[in-house]
mmCIF file of N, CA and C in Angstrom:
data_model
loop_
_atom_site.group_PDB
_atom_site.id
_atom_site.type_symbol
_atom_site.label_atom_id
_atom_site.label_comp_id
_atom_site.label_asym_id
_atom_site.label_seq_id
_atom_site.Cartn_x
_atom_site.Cartn_y
_atom_site.Cartn_z
ATOM 1 N N UNK A 1 55.936 158.235 145.847
ATOM 2 C CA UNK A 1 55.364 156.919 145.889
ATOM 3 C C UNK A 1 54.574 156.771 147.187
ATOM 4 N N UNK A 2 53.351 156.323 147.043
ATOM 5 C CA UNK A 2 52.476 156.156 148.203
ATOM 6 C C UNK A 2 52.703 154.805 148.866
ATOM 7 N N UNK A 3 52.420 154.776 150.140
ATOM 8 C CA UNK A 3 52.451 153.515 150.872
ATOM 9 C C UNK A 3 51.312 152.629 150.373
ATOM 10 N N UNK A 4 51.456 151.320 150.478
ATOM 11 C CA UNK A 4 50.330 150.443 150.141
ATOM 12 C C UNK A 4 49.114 150.821 150.982
ATOM 13 N N UNK A 5 47.953 150.675 150.423
ATOM 14 C CA UNK A 5 46.702 151.093 151.073
ATOM 15 C C UNK A 5 46.595 150.601 152.519
ATOM 16 N N UNK A 6 46.985 149.371 152.780
ATOM 17 C CA UNK A 6 46.844 148.827 154.135
ATOM 18 C C UNK A 6 47.778 149.500 155.140
ATOM 19 N N UNK A 7 48.746 150.301 154.640
ATOM 20 C CA UNK A 7 49.698 150.958 155.540
ATOM 21 C C UNK A 7 49.654 152.483 155.461
ATOM 22 N N UNK A 8 48.622 153.056 154.871
ATOM 23 C CA UNK A 8 48.535 154.517 154.829
ATOM 24 C C UNK A 8 48.359 155.112 156.226
ATOM 25 N N UNK A 9 47.880 154.314 157.175
ATOM 26 C CA UNK A 9 47.739 154.791 158.553
ATOM 27 C C UNK A 9 49.086 155.203 159.130
ATOM 28 N N UNK A 10 50.184 154.661 158.586
ATOM 29 C CA UNK A 10 51.510 155.029 159.086
ATOM 30 C C UNK A 10 51.806 156.512 158.864
ATOM 31 N N UNK A 11 51.168 157.115 157.871
ATOM 32 C CA UNK A 11 51.413 158.529 157.571
ATOM 33 C C UNK A 11 51.018 159.443 158.726
ATOM 34 N N UNK A 12 50.134 158.978 159.608
ATOM 35 C CA UNK A 12 49.734 159.794 160.754
ATOM 36 C C UNK A 12 50.284 159.239 162.070
ATOM 37 N N UNK A 13 51.178 158.267 161.972
ATOM 38 C CA UNK A 13 51.790 157.664 163.164
ATOM 39 C C UNK A 13 52.740 158.671 163.813
ATOM 40 N N UNK A 14 52.750 158.715 165.145
ATOM 41 C CA UNK A 14 53.606 159.680 165.845
ATOM 42 C C UNK A 14 54.882 159.064 166.415
ATOM 43 N N UNK A 15 55.123 157.804 166.203
ATOM 44 C CA UNK A 15 56.342 157.178 166.708
ATOM 45 C C UNK A 15 56.380 155.735 166.321
ATOM 46 N N UNK A 16 57.438 155.063 166.541
ATOM 47 C CA UNK A 16 58.720 155.472 167.104
ATOM 48 C C UNK A 16 59.526 156.371 166.158
ATOM 49 N N UNK A 17 60.501 157.070 166.731
ATOM 50 C CA UNK A 17 61.265 158.067 165.963
ATOM 51 C C UNK A 17 61.944 157.480 164.744
ATOM 52 N N UNK A 18 62.527 156.299 164.878
ATOM 53 C CA UNK A 18 63.208 155.684 163.738
ATOM 54 C C UNK A 18 62.228 155.442 162.595
ATOM 55 N N UNK A 19 61.041 154.996 162.909
ATOM 56 C CA UNK A 19 60.021 154.778 161.889
ATOM 57 C C UNK A 19 59.623 156.093 161.218
ATOM 58 N N UNK A 20 59.457 157.133 162.004
ATOM 59 C CA UNK A 20 59.080 158.445 161.451
ATOM 60 C C UNK A 20 60.137 158.919 160.459
ATOM 61 N N UNK A 21 61.392 158.764 160.817
ATOM 62 C CA UNK A 21 62.471 159.176 159.900
ATOM 63 C C UNK A 21 62.520 158.286 158.658
ATOM 64 N N UNK A 22 62.277 156.999 158.825
ATOM 65 C CA UNK A 22 62.277 156.091 157.680
ATOM 66 C C UNK A 22 61.131 156.421 156.724
ATOM 67 N N UNK A 23 59.996 156.796 157.266
ATOM 68 C CA UNK A 23 58.865 157.170 156.411
ATOM 69 C C UNK A 23 59.203 158.372 155.532
ATOM 70 N N UNK A 24 60.021 159.273 156.022
ATOM 71 C CA UNK A 24 60.433 160.440 155.227
ATOM 72 C C UNK A 24 61.257 160.028 154.010
ATOM 73 N N UNK A 25 61.885 158.855 154.070
ATOM 74 C CA UNK A 25 62.742 158.373 152.985
ATOM 75 C C UNK A 25 61.990 157.475 152.008
ATOM 76 N N UNK A 26 60.781 157.092 152.381
ATOM 77 C CA UNK A 26 59.995 156.180 151.541
ATOM 78 C C UNK A 26 59.823 156.752 150.133
ATOM 79 N N UNK A 27 59.982 155.894 149.173
ATOM 80 C CA UNK A 27 59.824 156.286 147.773
ATOM 81 C C UNK A 27 61.131 156.593 147.067
ATOM 82 N N UNK A 28 62.215 156.654 147.814
ATOM 83 C CA UNK A 28 63.526 156.881 147.203
ATOM 84 C C UNK A 28 63.909 155.635 146.408
ATOM 85 N N UNK A 29 64.385 155.848 145.200
ATOM 86 C CA UNK A 29 64.812 154.727 144.361
ATOM 87 C C UNK A 29 66.196 155.015 143.798
ATOM 88 N N UNK A 30 66.916 153.941 143.481
ATOM 89 C CA UNK A 30 68.226 154.125 142.860
ATOM 90 C C UNK A 30 68.032 154.485 141.394
ATOM 91 N N UNK A 31 69.027 155.118 140.823
ATOM 92 C CA UNK A 31 68.977 155.500 139.424
ATOM 93 C C UNK A 31 69.475 154.328 138.584
ATOM 94 N N UNK A 32 68.670 153.864 137.619
ATOM 95 C CA UNK A 32 69.108 152.742 136.789
ATOM 96 C C UNK A 32 70.356 153.097 135.972
ATOM 97 N N UNK A 33 71.177 152.101 135.722
ATOM 98 C CA UNK A 33 72.358 152.307 134.888
ATOM 99 C C UNK A 33 73.531 152.858 135.669
ATOM 100 N N UNK A 34 74.417 153.527 134.938
ATOM 101 C CA UNK A 34 75.684 154.001 135.517
ATOM 102 C C UNK A 34 75.525 155.231 136.413
ATOM 103 N N UNK A 35 74.427 155.961 136.279
ATOM 104 C CA UNK A 35 74.230 157.153 137.109
ATOM 105 C C UNK A 35 73.758 156.764 138.496
ATOM 106 N N UNK A 36 73.825 157.706 139.435
ATOM 107 C CA UNK A 36 73.437 157.474 140.825
ATOM 108 C C UNK A 36 72.406 158.496 141.271
ATOM 109 N N UNK A 37 71.561 158.092 142.185
ATOM 110 C CA UNK A 37 70.633 159.022 142.803
ATOM 111 C C UNK A 37 71.449 159.855 143.790
ATOM 112 N N UNK A 38 71.593 161.156 143.538
ATOM 113 C CA UNK A 38 72.424 161.972 144.425
ATOM 114 C C UNK A 38 71.925 162.002 145.863
ATOM 115 N N UNK A 39 70.644 161.813 146.087
ATOM 116 C CA UNK A 39 70.106 161.807 147.446
ATOM 117 C C UNK A 39 70.694 160.651 148.257
ATOM 118 N N UNK A 40 70.760 159.474 147.650
ATOM 119 C CA UNK A 40 71.319 158.317 148.352
ATOM 120 C C UNK A 40 72.793 158.559 148.682
ATOM 121 N N UNK A 41 73.520 159.144 147.751
ATOM 122 C CA UNK A 41 74.935 159.447 148.004
ATOM 123 C C UNK A 41 75.078 160.514 149.088
ATOM 124 N N UNK A 42 74.125 161.450 149.159
ATOM 125 C CA UNK A 42 74.144 162.468 150.218
ATOM 126 C C UNK A 42 73.945 161.834 151.590
ATOM 127 N N UNK A 43 73.124 160.793 151.664
ATOM 128 C CA UNK A 43 72.942 160.101 152.944
ATOM 129 C C UNK A 43 74.274 159.561 153.427
ATOM 130 N N UNK A 44 75.031 158.949 152.508
ATOM 131 C CA UNK A 44 76.336 158.383 152.875
ATOM 132 C C UNK A 44 77.276 159.476 153.363
ATOM 133 N N UNK A 45 77.287 160.612 152.698
ATOM 134 C CA UNK A 45 78.125 161.742 153.119
ATOM 135 C C UNK A 45 77.710 162.219 154.503
ATOM 136 N N UNK A 46 76.403 162.327 154.713
ATOM 137 C CA UNK A 46 75.884 162.866 155.972
ATOM 138 C C UNK A 46 76.281 162.029 157.182
ATOM 139 N N UNK A 47 76.430 160.715 156.996
ATOM 140 C CA UNK A 47 76.797 159.865 158.134
ATOM 141 C C UNK A 47 78.277 159.493 158.117
ATOM 142 N N UNK A 48 79.054 160.127 157.239
ATOM 143 C CA UNK A 48 80.495 159.917 157.232
ATOM 144 C C UNK A 48 80.978 158.694 156.481
ATOM 145 N N UNK A 49 80.145 158.177 155.572
ATOM 146 C CA UNK A 49 80.543 157.007 154.797
ATOM 147 C C UNK A 49 80.622 157.298 153.306
ATOM 148 N N UNK A 50 80.682 158.568 152.944
ATOM 149 C CA UNK A 50 80.781 158.942 151.536
ATOM 150 C C UNK A 50 82.061 158.467 150.891
ATOM 151 N N UNK A 51 83.108 158.310 151.682
ATOM 152 C CA UNK A 51 84.387 157.826 151.144
ATOM 153 C C UNK A 51 84.327 156.344 150.783
ATOM 154 N N UNK A 52 83.346 155.621 151.325
ATOM 155 C CA UNK A 52 83.193 154.185 151.079
ATOM 156 C C UNK A 52 82.051 153.922 150.104
ATOM 157 N N UNK A 53 80.942 154.607 150.324
ATOM 158 C CA UNK A 53 79.740 154.363 149.537
ATOM 159 C C UNK A 53 79.716 155.325 148.353
ATOM 160 N N UNK A 54 79.989 154.828 147.160
ATOM 161 C CA UNK A 54 80.157 155.680 145.976
ATOM 162 C C UNK A 54 79.109 155.456 144.890
ATOM 163 N N UNK A 55 78.249 154.454 145.028
ATOM 164 C CA UNK A 55 77.315 154.118 143.961
ATOM 165 C C UNK A 55 76.050 153.511 144.530
ATOM 166 N N UNK A 56 74.894 153.940 144.002
ATOM 167 C CA UNK A 56 73.641 153.360 144.491
ATOM 168 C C UNK A 56 73.396 151.954 143.949
ATOM 169 N N UNK A 57 74.332 151.443 143.162
ATOM 170 C CA UNK A 57 74.253 150.040 142.753
ATOM 171 C C UNK A 57 74.744 149.121 143.868
ATOM 172 N N UNK A 58 75.459 149.677 144.840
ATOM 173 C CA UNK A 58 75.846 148.943 146.044
ATOM 174 C C UNK A 58 74.587 148.849 146.909
ATOM 175 N N UNK A 59 74.284 147.684 147.452
ATOM 176 C CA UNK A 59 73.093 147.590 148.303
ATOM 177 C C UNK A 59 73.065 148.717 149.344
ATOM 178 N N UNK A 60 71.915 149.338 149.496
ATOM 179 C CA UNK A 60 71.818 150.511 150.375
ATOM 180 C C UNK A 60 70.767 150.362 151.463
ATOM 181 N N UNK A 61 70.406 149.132 151.798
ATOM 182 C CA UNK A 61 69.454 148.941 152.894
ATOM 183 C C UNK A 61 70.060 149.396 154.219
ATOM 184 N N UNK A 62 71.306 149.005 154.492
ATOM 185 C CA UNK A 62 71.967 149.419 155.727
ATOM 186 C C UNK A 62 72.189 150.917 155.786
ATOM 187 N N UNK A 63 72.521 151.505 154.653
ATOM 188 C CA UNK A 63 72.703 152.956 154.574
ATOM 189 C C UNK A 63 71.400 153.673 154.913
ATOM 190 N N UNK A 64 70.300 153.177 154.398
ATOM 191 C CA UNK A 64 68.998 153.809 154.657
ATOM 192 C C UNK A 64 68.655 153.768 156.137
ATOM 193 N N UNK A 65 68.823 152.618 156.763
ATOM 194 C CA UNK A 65 68.539 152.496 158.199
ATOM 195 C C UNK A 65 69.485 153.398 158.986
ATOM 196 N N UNK A 66 70.759 153.427 158.583
ATOM 197 C CA UNK A 66 71.739 154.269 159.287
ATOM 198 C C UNK A 66 71.376 155.738 159.186
ATOM 199 N N UNK A 67 71.012 156.183 158.005
ATOM 200 C CA UNK A 67 70.660 157.594 157.826
ATOM 201 C C UNK A 67 69.423 157.939 158.658
ATOM 202 N N UNK A 68 68.413 157.061 158.624
ATOM 203 C CA UNK A 68 67.205 157.303 159.428
ATOM 204 C C UNK A 68 67.544 157.330 160.914
ATOM 205 N N UNK A 69 68.405 156.419 161.364
ATOM 206 C CA UNK A 69 68.804 156.396 162.777
ATOM 207 C C UNK A 69 69.533 157.685 163.147
ATOM 208 N N UNK A 70 70.405 158.150 162.270
ATOM 209 C CA UNK A 70 71.125 159.403 162.533
ATOM 210 C C UNK A 70 70.145 160.570 162.635
ATOM 211 N N UNK A 71 69.170 160.611 161.745
ATOM 212 C CA UNK A 71 68.174 161.679 161.774
ATOM 213 C C UNK A 71 67.326 161.617 163.035
ATOM 214 N N UNK A 72 67.148 160.409 163.573
ATOM 215 C CA UNK A 72 66.388 160.234 164.821
ATOM 216 C C UNK A 72 67.233 160.542 166.055
ATOM 217 N N UNK A 73 68.541 160.790 165.841
ATOM 218 C CA UNK A 73 69.423 161.113 166.954
ATOM 219 C C UNK A 73 70.020 159.900 167.635
ATOM 220 N N UNK A 74 70.040 158.770 166.947
ATOM 221 C CA UNK A 74 70.525 157.531 167.531
ATOM 222 C C UNK A 74 71.848 157.110 166.913
ATOM 223 N N UNK A 75 72.508 156.181 167.588
ATOM 224 C CA UNK A 75 73.709 155.559 167.032
ATOM 225 C C UNK A 75 73.339 154.943 165.682
ATOM 226 N N UNK A 76 74.192 155.134 164.710
ATOM 227 C CA UNK A 76 73.872 154.653 163.364
ATOM 228 C C UNK A 76 74.993 153.818 162.749
ATOM 229 N N UNK A 77 75.936 153.380 163.533
ATOM 230 C CA UNK A 77 77.041 152.597 162.981
ATOM 231 C C UNK A 77 77.323 151.357 163.810
ATOM 232 N N UNK A 78 76.405 150.384 163.779
ATOM 233 C CA UNK A 78 76.671 149.172 164.545
ATOM 234 C C UNK A 78 77.957 148.495 164.066
ATOM 235 N N UNK A 79 78.771 148.089 165.036
ATOM 236 C CA UNK A 79 80.058 147.457 164.759
ATOM 237 C C UNK A 79 80.928 148.309 163.827
ATOM 238 N N UNK A 80 80.683 149.618 163.805
ATOM 239 C CA UNK A 80 81.496 150.534 163.021
ATOM 240 C C UNK A 80 81.140 150.611 161.553
ATOM 241 N N UNK A 81 80.219 149.781 161.079
ATOM 242 C CA UNK A 81 79.876 149.788 159.661
ATOM 243 C C UNK A 81 78.398 149.468 159.458
ATOM 244 N N UNK A 82 77.572 150.506 159.241
ATOM 245 C CA UNK A 82 76.145 150.273 159.067
ATOM 246 C C UNK A 82 75.784 149.735 157.688
ATOM 247 N N UNK A 83 76.731 149.746 156.762
ATOM 248 C CA UNK A 83 76.431 149.324 155.394
ATOM 249 C C UNK A 83 76.255 147.811 155.281
ATOM 250 N N UNK A 84 76.830 147.055 156.195
ATOM 251 C CA UNK A 84 76.714 145.603 156.206
ATOM 252 C C UNK A 84 75.460 145.254 156.997
ATOM 253 N N UNK A 85 74.441 144.743 156.324
ATOM 254 C CA UNK A 85 73.134 144.508 156.937
ATOM 255 C C UNK A 85 73.215 143.698 158.224
ATOM 256 N N UNK A 86 74.051 142.682 158.242
ATOM 257 C CA UNK A 86 74.119 141.813 159.428
ATOM 258 C C UNK A 86 74.689 142.523 160.650
ATOM 259 N N UNK A 87 75.402 143.616 160.469
ATOM 260 C CA UNK A 87 75.898 144.361 161.626
ATOM 261 C C UNK A 87 74.753 144.909 162.469
ATOM 262 N N UNK A 88 73.592 145.087 161.866
ATOM 263 C CA UNK A 88 72.442 145.604 162.606
ATOM 264 C C UNK A 88 71.918 144.589 163.627
ATOM 265 N N UNK A 89 72.384 143.340 163.557
ATOM 266 C CA UNK A 89 72.015 142.357 164.578
ATOM 267 C C UNK A 89 72.540 142.755 165.953
ATOM 268 N N UNK A 90 73.604 143.563 165.983
ATOM 269 C CA UNK A 90 74.194 143.968 167.266
ATOM 270 C C UNK A 90 73.636 145.292 167.779
ATOM 271 N N UNK A 91 72.697 145.872 167.095
ATOM 272 C CA UNK A 91 72.154 147.186 167.444
ATOM 273 C C UNK A 91 70.899 147.011 168.286
ATOM 274 N N UNK A 92 70.789 147.743 169.340
ATOM 275 C CA UNK A 92 69.575 147.718 170.152
ATOM 276 C C UNK A 92 69.445 146.468 171.007
ATOM 277 N N UNK A 93 68.217 146.146 171.332
ATOM 278 C CA UNK A 93 67.904 145.010 172.191
ATOM 279 C C UNK A 93 67.207 143.955 171.342
ATOM 280 N N UNK A 94 67.731 142.755 171.373
ATOM 281 C CA UNK A 94 67.153 141.658 170.603
ATOM 282 C C UNK A 94 65.796 141.269 171.179
ATOM 283 N N UNK A 95 64.851 140.961 170.298
ATOM 284 C CA UNK A 95 63.541 140.457 170.726
ATOM 285 C C UNK A 95 63.310 139.092 170.080
ATOM 286 N N UNK A 96 62.537 138.281 170.723
ATOM 287 C CA UNK A 96 62.236 136.949 170.213
ATOM 288 C C UNK A 96 61.304 137.041 169.007
ATOM 289 N N UNK A 97 61.460 136.085 168.120
ATOM 290 C CA UNK A 97 60.563 136.037 166.971
ATOM 291 C C UNK A 97 59.130 135.890 167.473
ATOM 292 N N UNK A 98 58.246 136.667 166.879
ATOM 293 C CA UNK A 98 56.859 136.691 167.310
ATOM 294 C C UNK A 98 56.562 137.847 168.244
ATOM 295 N N UNK A 99 57.608 138.537 168.717
ATOM 296 C CA UNK A 99 57.428 139.677 169.613
ATOM 297 C C UNK A 99 57.837 140.992 168.950
ATOM 298 N N UNK A 100 57.989 140.985 167.630
ATOM 299 C CA UNK A 100 58.371 142.196 166.904
ATOM 300 C C UNK A 100 57.285 143.262 167.086
ATOM 301 N N UNK A 101 57.750 144.515 167.123
ATOM 302 C CA UNK A 101 56.827 145.637 167.292
ATOM 303 C C UNK A 101 57.079 146.665 166.198
ATOM 304 N N UNK A 102 56.127 147.528 165.993
ATOM 305 C CA UNK A 102 56.221 148.578 164.986
ATOM 306 C C UNK A 102 57.534 149.346 165.126
ATOM 307 N N UNK A 103 58.295 149.394 164.035
ATOM 308 C CA UNK A 103 59.542 150.137 164.016
ATOM 309 C C UNK A 103 60.765 149.353 164.420
ATOM 310 N N UNK A 104 60.610 148.109 164.860
ATOM 311 C CA UNK A 104 61.774 147.284 165.193
ATOM 312 C C UNK A 104 62.595 147.025 163.935
ATOM 313 N N UNK A 105 63.886 146.893 164.123
ATOM 314 C CA UNK A 105 64.772 146.555 163.010
ATOM 315 C C UNK A 105 64.765 145.044 162.828
ATOM 316 N N UNK A 106 64.525 144.620 161.589
ATOM 317 C CA UNK A 106 64.594 143.206 161.238
ATOM 318 C C UNK A 106 65.786 142.990 160.323
ATOM 319 N N UNK A 107 66.517 141.926 160.574
ATOM 320 C CA UNK A 107 67.653 141.559 159.727
ATOM 321 C C UNK A 107 67.351 140.204 159.129
ATOM 322 N N UNK A 108 67.428 140.126 157.818
ATOM 323 C CA UNK A 108 67.174 138.886 157.092
ATOM 324 C C UNK A 108 68.491 138.341 156.573
ATOM 325 N N UNK A 109 68.693 137.045 156.715
ATOM 326 C CA UNK A 109 69.910 136.393 156.238
ATOM 327 C C UNK A 109 69.689 135.942 154.797
ATOM 328 N N UNK A 110 70.733 136.098 154.001
ATOM 329 C CA UNK A 110 70.679 135.669 152.603
ATOM 330 C C UNK A 110 72.089 135.241 152.226
ATOM 331 N N UNK A 111 72.361 133.927 152.297
ATOM 332 C CA UNK A 111 73.719 133.452 152.052
ATOM 333 C C UNK A 111 74.651 134.085 153.068
ATOM 334 N N UNK A 112 75.743 134.671 152.591
ATOM 335 C CA UNK A 112 76.662 135.357 153.500
ATOM 336 C C UNK A 112 76.295 136.824 153.675
ATOM 337 N N UNK A 113 75.277 137.267 152.970
ATOM 338 C CA UNK A 113 74.836 138.662 153.040
ATOM 339 C C UNK A 113 73.522 138.743 153.812
ATOM 340 N N UNK A 114 72.811 139.843 153.651
ATOM 341 C CA UNK A 114 71.545 139.999 154.340
ATOM 342 C C UNK A 114 70.791 141.220 153.867
ATOM 343 N N UNK A 115 69.723 141.525 154.557
ATOM 344 C CA UNK A 115 68.903 142.704 154.280
ATOM 345 C C UNK A 115 68.406 143.219 155.620
ATOM 346 N N UNK A 116 68.295 144.539 155.749
ATOM 347 C CA UNK A 116 67.831 145.148 156.990
ATOM 348 C C UNK A 116 66.734 146.159 156.662
ATOM 349 N N UNK A 117 65.696 146.181 157.492
ATOM 350 C CA UNK A 117 64.569 147.096 157.294
ATOM 351 C C UNK A 117 63.788 147.178 158.607
ATOM 352 N N UNK A 118 62.749 147.992 158.624
ATOM 353 C CA UNK A 118 61.923 148.152 159.823
ATOM 354 C C UNK A 118 60.628 147.368 159.705
ATOM 355 N N UNK A 119 60.233 146.788 160.804
ATOM 356 C CA UNK A 119 58.986 146.030 160.886
ATOM 357 C C UNK A 119 57.798 146.982 160.900
ATOM 358 N N UNK A 120 56.813 146.703 160.018
ATOM 359 C CA UNK A 120 55.569 147.468 160.056
ATOM 360 C C UNK A 120 54.341 146.565 160.164
ATOM 361 N N UNK A 121 54.537 145.272 159.991
ATOM 362 C CA UNK A 121 53.416 144.344 160.104
ATOM 363 C C UNK A 121 53.793 142.977 159.572
ATOM 364 N N UNK A 122 52.797 142.112 159.484
ATOM 365 C CA UNK A 122 53.034 140.781 158.937
ATOM 366 C C UNK A 122 51.709 140.129 158.601
ATOM 367 N N UNK A 123 51.790 139.068 157.834
ATOM 368 C CA UNK A 123 50.638 138.211 157.606
ATOM 369 C C UNK A 123 51.057 136.787 157.939
ATOM 370 N N UNK A 124 50.313 135.804 157.491
ATOM 371 C CA UNK A 124 50.610 134.418 157.867
ATOM 372 C C UNK A 124 51.973 133.941 157.377
ATOM 373 N N UNK A 125 52.472 134.500 156.291
ATOM 374 C CA UNK A 125 53.686 133.969 155.686
ATOM 375 C C UNK A 125 54.824 134.973 155.508
ATOM 376 N N UNK A 126 54.570 136.267 155.684
ATOM 377 C CA UNK A 126 55.595 137.271 155.388
ATOM 378 C C UNK A 126 55.598 138.404 156.419
ATOM 379 N N UNK A 127 56.797 138.917 156.675
ATOM 380 C CA UNK A 127 56.914 140.182 157.399
ATOM 381 C C UNK A 127 56.682 141.296 156.389
ATOM 382 N N UNK A 128 56.124 142.390 156.846
ATOM 383 C CA UNK A 128 55.964 143.585 156.012
ATOM 384 C C UNK A 128 56.957 144.598 156.566
ATOM 385 N N UNK A 129 57.771 145.129 155.691
ATOM 386 C CA UNK A 129 58.891 145.958 156.134
ATOM 387 C C UNK A 129 58.931 147.273 155.382
ATOM 388 N N UNK A 130 59.656 148.216 155.962
ATOM 389 C CA UNK A 130 59.903 149.521 155.359
ATOM 390 C C UNK A 130 61.405 149.730 155.386
ATOM 391 N N UNK A 131 61.988 149.921 154.229
ATOM 392 C CA UNK A 131 63.430 150.095 154.167
ATOM 393 C C UNK A 131 63.862 150.635 152.817
ATOM 394 N N UNK A 132 65.136 150.585 152.579
ATOM 395 C CA UNK A 132 65.692 151.043 151.315
ATOM 396 C C UNK A 132 66.226 149.879 150.507
ATOM 397 N N UNK A 133 66.393 150.140 149.219
ATOM 398 C CA UNK A 133 66.970 149.156 148.293
ATOM 399 C C UNK A 133 65.903 148.272 147.740
#
């Protein structure tokens, strides 16, 4: 799966490392129905969460960021559990809204849950992100 035309320039981007690793995962999709994408399950095994993460029907945005962070050589388990999107709020250095930069982790609140992905841009009304799920 190709990046949207306005973001194909990311394919030649040389950093940040987390973004480079996330770009390698772009295009991964879960398997519809009862089956699972074995690649997503391999990510969970690789970061030591295979005993918890058993199905790609479980939200995998946090898993994707964790796997990319591990591949970049960084801590990948904020608060001990990268699978919970809101735990990524404690990772790294917080920046004020409006000061986001390429590759920053964004956490979105949704009821008691959330979503986590990397910042790649924005327009007047939306952030543009790169992530899983």
